Every structure is written in structure tokens, then in C-alpha cells.
XYZ file of C-alpha atoms in Angstrom:
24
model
C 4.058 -4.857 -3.394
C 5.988 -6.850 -1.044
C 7.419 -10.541 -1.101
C 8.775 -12.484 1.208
C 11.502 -15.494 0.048
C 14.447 -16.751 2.333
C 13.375 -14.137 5.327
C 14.580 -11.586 2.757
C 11.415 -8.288 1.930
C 11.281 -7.884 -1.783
C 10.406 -4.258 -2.183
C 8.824 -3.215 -5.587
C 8.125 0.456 -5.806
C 7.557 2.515 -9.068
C 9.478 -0.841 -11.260
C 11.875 -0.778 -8.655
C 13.037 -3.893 -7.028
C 14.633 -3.780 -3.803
C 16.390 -6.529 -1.298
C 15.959 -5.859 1.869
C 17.369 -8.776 3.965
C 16.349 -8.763 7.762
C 18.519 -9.539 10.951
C 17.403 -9.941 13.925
């Protein structure tokens, strides 16, 4: 499941949550 807030990918895998902030 993925969710986008702020231009930042929330990454839930297996009741993991993961930040994954993008720069371009």
C-alpha cells in the first residue's frame, strides 16, 4: 500500500511503515 503526503511515498509492507522522501 502506498501513500502519498508532502511529496513524501509512505511504504507499508508486511506492518512495516516506511518514509521514503523524494528529490528531484
Amino acid at each position: 500500500m502506498y501513500h502519498i503526503s508532502g511529496g513524501r511515498f509512505l511504504v507499508v509492507s508486511d506492518e512495516t511503515e516506511k518514509w521514503v522522501e523524494e528529490n528531484e
